[in-house]
Tab-separated table of C-alpha atoms in Angstrom:
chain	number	residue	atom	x	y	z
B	1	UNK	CA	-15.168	33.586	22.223
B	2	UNK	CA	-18.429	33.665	20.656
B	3	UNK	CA	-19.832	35.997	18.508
B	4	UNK	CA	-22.138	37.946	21.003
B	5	UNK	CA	-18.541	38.219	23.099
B	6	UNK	CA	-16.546	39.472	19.587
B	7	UNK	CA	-19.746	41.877	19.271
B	8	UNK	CA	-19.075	43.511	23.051
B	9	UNK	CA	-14.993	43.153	22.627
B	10	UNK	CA	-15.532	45.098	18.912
B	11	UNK	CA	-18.264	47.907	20.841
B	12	UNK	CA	-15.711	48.033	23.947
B	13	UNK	CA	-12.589	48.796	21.669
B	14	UNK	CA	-14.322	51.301	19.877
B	15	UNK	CA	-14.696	49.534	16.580
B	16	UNK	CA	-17.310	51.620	14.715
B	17	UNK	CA	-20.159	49.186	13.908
B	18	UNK	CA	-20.454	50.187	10.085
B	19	UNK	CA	-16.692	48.131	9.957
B	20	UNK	CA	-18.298	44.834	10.492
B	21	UNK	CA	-21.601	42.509	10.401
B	22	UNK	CA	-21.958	39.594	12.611
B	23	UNK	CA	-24.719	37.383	12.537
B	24	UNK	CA	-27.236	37.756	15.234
B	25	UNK	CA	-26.019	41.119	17.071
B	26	UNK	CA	-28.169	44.194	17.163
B	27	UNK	CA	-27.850	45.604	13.969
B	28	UNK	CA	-26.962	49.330	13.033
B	29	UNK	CA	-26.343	51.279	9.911
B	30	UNK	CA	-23.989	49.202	7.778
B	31	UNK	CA	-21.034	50.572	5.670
B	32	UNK	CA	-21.420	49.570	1.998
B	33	UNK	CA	-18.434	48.115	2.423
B	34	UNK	CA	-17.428	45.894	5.804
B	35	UNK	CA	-15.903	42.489	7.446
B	36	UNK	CA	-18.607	39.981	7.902
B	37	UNK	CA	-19.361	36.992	10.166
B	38	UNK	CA	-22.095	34.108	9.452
B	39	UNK	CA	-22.998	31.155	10.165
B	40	UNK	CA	-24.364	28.358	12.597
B	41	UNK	CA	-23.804	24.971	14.150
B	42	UNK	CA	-20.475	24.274	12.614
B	43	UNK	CA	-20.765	26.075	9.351
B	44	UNK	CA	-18.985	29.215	9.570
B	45	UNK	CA	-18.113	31.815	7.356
B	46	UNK	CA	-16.055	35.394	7.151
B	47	UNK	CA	-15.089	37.587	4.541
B	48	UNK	CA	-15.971	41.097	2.841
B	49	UNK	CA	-18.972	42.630	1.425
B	50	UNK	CA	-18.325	45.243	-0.807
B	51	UNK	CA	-20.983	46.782	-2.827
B	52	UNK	CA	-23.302	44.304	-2.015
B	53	UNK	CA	-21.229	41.374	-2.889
B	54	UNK	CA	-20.030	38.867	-0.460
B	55	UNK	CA	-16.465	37.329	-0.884
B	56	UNK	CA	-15.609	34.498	1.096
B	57	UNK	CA	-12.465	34.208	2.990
B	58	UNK	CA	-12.502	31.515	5.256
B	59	UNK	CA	-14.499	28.946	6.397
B	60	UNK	CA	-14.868	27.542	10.322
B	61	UNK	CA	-15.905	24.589	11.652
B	62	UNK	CA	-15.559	26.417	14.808
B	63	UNK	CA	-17.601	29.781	16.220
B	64	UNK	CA	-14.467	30.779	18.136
B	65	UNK	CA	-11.945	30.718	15.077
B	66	UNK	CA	-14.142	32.620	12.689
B	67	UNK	CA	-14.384	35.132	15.675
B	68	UNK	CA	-10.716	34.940	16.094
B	69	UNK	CA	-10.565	35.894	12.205
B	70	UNK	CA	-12.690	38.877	12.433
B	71	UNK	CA	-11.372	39.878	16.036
B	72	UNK	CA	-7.290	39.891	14.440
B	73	UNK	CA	-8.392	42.277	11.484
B	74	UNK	CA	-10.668	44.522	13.166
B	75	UNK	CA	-7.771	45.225	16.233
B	76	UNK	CA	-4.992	44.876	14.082
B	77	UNK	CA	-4.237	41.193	15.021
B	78	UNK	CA	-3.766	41.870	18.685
B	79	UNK	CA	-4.698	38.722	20.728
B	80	UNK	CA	-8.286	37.936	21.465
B	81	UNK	CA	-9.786	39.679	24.760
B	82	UNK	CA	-10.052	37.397	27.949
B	83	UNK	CA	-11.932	38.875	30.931
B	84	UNK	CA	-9.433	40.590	33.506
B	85	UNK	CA	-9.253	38.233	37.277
B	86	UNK	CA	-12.113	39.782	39.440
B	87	UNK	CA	-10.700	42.779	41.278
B	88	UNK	CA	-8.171	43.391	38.155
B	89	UNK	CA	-8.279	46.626	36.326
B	90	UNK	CA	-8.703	45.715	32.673
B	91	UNK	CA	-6.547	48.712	31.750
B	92	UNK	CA	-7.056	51.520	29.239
B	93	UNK	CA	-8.825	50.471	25.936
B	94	UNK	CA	-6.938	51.191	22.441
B	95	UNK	CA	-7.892	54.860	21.040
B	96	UNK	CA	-10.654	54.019	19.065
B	97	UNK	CA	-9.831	56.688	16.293
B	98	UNK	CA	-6.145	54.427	15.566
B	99	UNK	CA	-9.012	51.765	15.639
B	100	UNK	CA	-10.841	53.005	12.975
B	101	UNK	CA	-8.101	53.951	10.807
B	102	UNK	CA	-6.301	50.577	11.134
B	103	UNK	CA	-10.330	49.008	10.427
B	104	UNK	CA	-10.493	51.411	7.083
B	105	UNK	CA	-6.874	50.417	6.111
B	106	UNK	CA	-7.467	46.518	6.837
B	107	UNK	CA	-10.840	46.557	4.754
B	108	UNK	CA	-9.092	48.250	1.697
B	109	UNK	CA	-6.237	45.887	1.791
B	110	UNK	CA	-8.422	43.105	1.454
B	111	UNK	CA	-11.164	44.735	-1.101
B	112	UNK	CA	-7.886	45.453	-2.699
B	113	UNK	CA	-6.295	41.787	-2.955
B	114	UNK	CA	-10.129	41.209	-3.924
B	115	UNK	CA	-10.197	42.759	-7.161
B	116	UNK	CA	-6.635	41.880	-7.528
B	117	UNK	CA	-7.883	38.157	-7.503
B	118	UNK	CA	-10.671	39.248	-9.629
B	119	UNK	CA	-8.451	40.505	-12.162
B	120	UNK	CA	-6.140	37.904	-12.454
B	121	UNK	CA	-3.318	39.970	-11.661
B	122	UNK	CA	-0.389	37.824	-9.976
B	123	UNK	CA	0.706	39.627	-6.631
B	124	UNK	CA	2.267	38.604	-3.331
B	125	UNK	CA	0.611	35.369	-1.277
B	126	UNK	CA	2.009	37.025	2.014
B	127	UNK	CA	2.728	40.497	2.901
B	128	UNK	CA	6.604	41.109	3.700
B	129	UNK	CA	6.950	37.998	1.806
B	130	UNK	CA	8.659	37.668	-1.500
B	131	UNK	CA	6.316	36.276	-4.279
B	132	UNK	CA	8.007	33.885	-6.479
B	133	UNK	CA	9.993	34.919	-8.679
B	134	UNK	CA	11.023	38.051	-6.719
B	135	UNK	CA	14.576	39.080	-5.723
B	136	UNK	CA	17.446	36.867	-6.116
B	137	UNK	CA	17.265	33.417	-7.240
């Protein structure tokens, strides 16, 4: 996947547009705060701007695995798209209001564990995951 596919799979599922910014698709009113995609030629990067800041997630060597990284948080980690065999039905899409809600809850998670790095503040590396020094020893 590529980011011009990621930008039809997001449109198709109902993803509003102000959730995300991907390099080099048309561009629409942008939420002050959203996921972001950028990059070329082996250099790519995703993460969250919030209030005009950019925070760095991850970094790809590879197109399709920062798409992969924006596609899993914007659909709620569901596998990537692939196009249905020709004559298949591709089936009915997710409700894109669950979509947006899941988008809104995903982007505050992470602007939380943002400012939670920011702050210093020790918390858990993994959700569902005990942090050390959590629970018995």
């Amino acid at each position: 996947m590529d980011r011009f596919a990621l930008c039809r799979a997001l449109e198709e599922a109902g993803v509003p547009a102000t959730s995300y910014e991907i390099a080099d698709c048309p561009g629409r009113h942008r939420a002050v705060d959203r996921y972001f995609l950028d990059g070329h030629d082996g250099d790519w990067t995703v993460g969250v701007h919030e209030r005009g800041t950019r925070q760095v997630f991850e970094r790809f060597a590879d197109e399709g695995e920062a798409c992969r990284w924006i596609h899993d948080r914007l659909l709620g980690g569901e596998p990537s798209p692939v196009d249905p065999a020709p004559g298949e039905p591709a089936g009915p899409g997710p409700d894109p209001e669950a979509l947006r809600r899941q988008a809104d809850d995903d982007l505050e998670a992470a602007l939380s564990e943002l400012r939670r790095r920011a702050a210093g503040t020790p918390g858990r590396e993994h959700p569902g995951k005990p942090a050390e020094g959590d629970g018995p020893a």
